[in-house]
Short mmCIF file of C-alpha atoms in Angstrom, two decimals:
data_model
loop_
_atom_site.label_atom_id
_atom_site.label_comp_id
_atom_site.label_asym_id
_atom_site.label_seq_id
_atom_site.Cartn_x
_atom_site.Cartn_y
_atom_site.Cartn_z
CA TRP A 1 0.00 0.00 0.00
CA ARG A 2 1.10 3.57 -0.57
CA ALA A 3 1.43 5.50 2.68
CA VAL A 4 1.28 8.97 1.06
CA PRO A 5 -0.26 8.48 -2.40
CA GLU A 6 -0.09 12.16 -3.41
CA MET A 7 3.67 12.40 -2.77
CA GLN A 8 5.74 12.33 -5.96
CA ALA A 9 9.03 10.44 -6.16
CA SER A 10 11.99 12.82 -5.96
CA ASN A 11 15.76 12.74 -5.61
CA ARG A 12 15.78 15.81 -3.38
CA GLY A 13 14.22 16.64 -0.05
CA GLN A 14 13.20 14.33 2.75
CA GLY A 15 11.11 11.80 0.86
CA LEU A 16 8.94 9.58 3.06
CA VAL A 17 9.22 9.99 6.86
CA MET A 18 7.64 7.40 9.18
CA HIS A 19 7.29 6.61 12.87
CA MET A 20 5.67 3.49 14.28
CA LEU A 21 3.50 3.66 17.37
CA GLN A 22 4.09 -0.02 18.06
CA ASP A 23 1.90 -0.34 21.15
CA PHE A 24 -0.99 1.18 19.25
CA SER A 25 -0.42 -0.69 15.92
CA LYS A 26 -0.29 2.60 14.07
CA LEU A 27 2.15 4.23 11.66
CA VAL A 28 2.45 8.02 11.32
CA VAL A 29 3.72 9.14 7.91
CA GLY A 30 4.65 12.42 6.25
CA GLY A 31 7.32 13.82 3.99
CA GLU A 32 7.30 16.05 0.92
CA THR A 33 3.60 16.83 1.33
CA PRO A 34 1.47 19.12 3.53
CA LEU A 35 -0.38 16.07 4.87
CA LEU A 36 0.33 13.80 7.83
CA ARG A 37 -1.40 10.44 7.88
CA VAL A 38 -2.00 7.85 10.59
CA TRP A 39 -2.34 4.28 9.37
CA ASP A 40 -3.83 1.30 11.18
CA LEU A 41 -1.22 -1.38 10.47
CA ALA A 42 -3.47 -4.35 11.18
CA ARG A 43 -6.08 -3.18 8.66
CA GLU A 44 -3.62 -1.42 6.30
CA ARG A 45 -5.86 1.61 6.03
CA CYS A 46 -5.57 5.29 6.77
CA VAL A 47 -7.51 6.20 9.92
CA GLN A 48 -6.60 9.90 10.20
CA THR A 49 -5.34 12.65 7.90
CA TYR A 50 -4.02 15.97 9.20
CA GLN A 51 -3.22 19.14 7.29
CA SER A 52 0.22 20.16 8.55
CA GLY A 53 -0.61 23.84 8.07
CA THR A 54 2.60 24.48 6.13
CA ASN A 55 3.90 23.95 2.62
CA SER A 56 7.23 22.73 3.98
CA SER A 57 8.10 19.06 4.26
CA VAL A 58 8.02 16.91 7.38
CA SER A 59 11.65 16.18 8.31
CA CYS A 60 11.23 13.95 11.40
CA LEU A 61 8.58 12.21 13.50
CA CYS A 62 8.31 10.72 16.99
CA SER A 63 5.63 9.87 19.53
CA MET A 64 5.03 9.66 23.25
CA LYS A 65 6.07 6.40 24.88
CA ALA A 66 3.58 3.58 25.34
CA GLY A 67 1.00 4.09 28.04
CA GLU A 68 0.81 7.87 27.66
CA ILE A 69 -1.68 9.97 25.76
CA ASN A 70 -1.27 9.08 22.11
CA THR A 71 0.66 12.08 20.75
CA ALA A 72 2.95 12.36 17.73
CA LEU A 73 5.45 15.14 16.98
CA ALA A 74 6.42 16.24 13.47
CA GLY A 75 9.44 18.45 12.85
CA CYS A 76 9.28 20.44 9.61
CA SER A 77 11.79 21.94 7.20
CA ASP A 78 10.51 25.48 7.90
CA GLY A 79 11.54 25.21 11.58
CA SER A 80 8.07 24.54 12.93
CA ILE A 81 6.96 21.52 14.95
CA ARG A 82 3.47 20.03 14.80
CA VAL A 83 2.03 18.37 17.92
CA LEU A 84 -0.62 15.83 16.96
CA ASP A 85 -3.02 14.67 19.64
CA LEU A 86 -4.30 11.61 17.81
CA ARG A 87 -7.72 12.11 19.41
CA ALA A 88 -8.12 15.57 17.84
CA ASN A 89 -8.38 16.80 14.26
CA GLN A 90 -6.10 19.85 14.29
CA PRO A 91 -2.38 19.76 15.16
CA SER A 92 -0.90 22.42 17.42
CA ARG A 93 2.06 24.39 16.08
CA LEU A 94 5.34 25.34 17.78
CA THR A 95 7.32 27.99 15.88
CA GLU A 96 10.39 29.02 17.90
CA HIS A 97 13.01 27.40 15.61
CA SER A 98 14.04 29.45 12.57
CA THR A 99 15.72 26.64 10.58
CA TYR A 100 15.11 23.05 9.48
CA VAL A 101 14.16 20.71 12.37
CA VAL A 102 16.68 17.84 12.37
CA ASN A 103 15.00 15.70 15.04
CA VAL A 104 12.36 15.68 17.77
CA ALA A 105 12.14 13.29 20.72
CA MET A 106 10.09 12.84 23.87
CA LEU A 107 12.01 13.06 27.13
CA ASN A 108 11.69 9.90 29.18
CA GLY A 109 9.75 10.41 32.43
CA SER A 110 12.91 9.66 34.40
CA LEU A 111 14.70 12.54 32.61
CA GLY A 112 12.11 15.15 33.42
CA SER A 113 8.42 15.59 33.05
CA GLU A 114 6.61 13.14 30.80
CA SER A 115 5.15 16.18 29.05
CA GLN A 116 8.53 17.42 27.80
CA MET A 117 10.15 17.02 24.41
CA ILE A 118 13.46 18.04 22.85
CA SER A 119 14.10 19.36 19.36
CA ALA A 120 17.20 20.15 17.33
CA ALA A 121 17.38 22.64 14.46
CA SER A 122 19.98 22.69 11.70
CA ASN A 123 21.50 25.94 13.03
CA GLY A 124 22.70 24.01 16.12
CA GLU A 125 19.93 25.18 18.43
CA ILE A 126 18.48 22.64 20.89
CA LYS A 127 15.20 23.37 22.68
CA ILE A 128 13.44 21.58 25.51
CA TRP A 129 9.69 22.13 25.44
CA ASP A 130 6.86 21.77 27.94
CA LEU A 131 3.91 20.42 25.97
CA ARG A 132 1.45 21.52 28.66
CA THR A 133 2.28 25.18 28.00
CA MET A 134 3.35 24.63 24.36
CA SER A 135 6.49 26.71 24.84
CA SER A 136 10.22 26.13 25.17
CA ILE A 137 11.67 26.10 28.69
CA LYS A 138 15.38 25.80 27.80
CA THR A 139 17.51 26.64 24.76
CA PHE A 140 21.19 25.89 24.14
CA ARG A 141 23.57 25.31 21.23
CA ALA A 142 24.86 21.87 20.28
CA HIS A 143 27.45 23.14 17.79
CA LYS A 144 28.67 26.46 16.43
CA GLU A 145 28.15 25.14 12.91
CA ARG A 146 25.22 23.46 11.19
CA ILE A 147 24.01 20.14 12.63
CA THR A 148 22.59 17.29 10.62
CA ALA A 149 21.67 14.77 13.33
CA MET A 150 20.59 14.55 16.97
CA ALA A 151 19.94 11.46 19.08
CA LEU A 152 18.61 11.36 22.65
CA HIS A 153 19.68 8.59 25.04
CA PRO A 154 16.55 6.63 26.03
CA TYR A 155 17.29 6.65 29.79
CA ALA A 156 20.10 9.09 30.61
CA PRO A 157 19.79 12.90 30.32
CA VAL A 158 22.27 12.94 27.42
CA LEU A 159 22.09 13.67 23.70
CA ALA A 160 24.52 13.54 20.81
CA ALA A 161 24.51 16.10 18.00
CA GLY A 162 26.46 15.67 14.76
CA SER A 163 27.63 18.46 12.47
CA ASP A 164 28.22 18.78 8.71
CA ALA A 165 31.93 18.29 9.50
CA GLN A 166 31.06 14.91 11.09
CA MET A 167 31.96 16.20 14.56
CA VAL A 168 29.81 14.80 17.37
CA ASN A 169 29.19 16.65 20.62
CA VAL A 170 27.77 14.73 23.58
CA ILE A 171 25.70 17.12 25.69
CA SER A 172 23.58 16.88 28.83
CA THR A 173 19.94 17.92 28.47
CA GLY A 174 20.95 20.83 30.69
CA GLY A 175 23.17 22.12 27.87
CA GLU A 176 26.60 21.14 29.26
CA VAL A 177 29.08 19.65 26.75
CA LEU A 178 30.36 16.40 28.25
#
């Protein structure tokens, strides 16, 4: 089946972006399209379609851990982040980044509040967000130059950010380079 039928094949841009909500048997998909879709994997059918509210592509996806409210996060190439409550029809929009969102991740409950997420933008900016207030609560830089990747440790308050020059900084979620 085609996850995003209206998306054209291309050699540029993000292409297809996916995130599996394994405990819920769902797949969230986006990419070079203004639509985000939620698929029921057992039935292989689309159960929800969201307008992203932007013409930019979806660059990354993640979701809350199992057992929490079913929420997905979509980072976009225009610097915005969409927060999808999968019970609602309209995504919320976070707009504090000014460049391409490289990655988004939920902070584990042991790292902070279960309602917090972290995002990384290509200009090296890292933000920690409180999803209850829909605003950032901490901002720091991962690199002086452009970053292309960010990964959050699943249990420790540590992330790694990689630059165009293939340099990796390991940083605490408090912003301290380790």
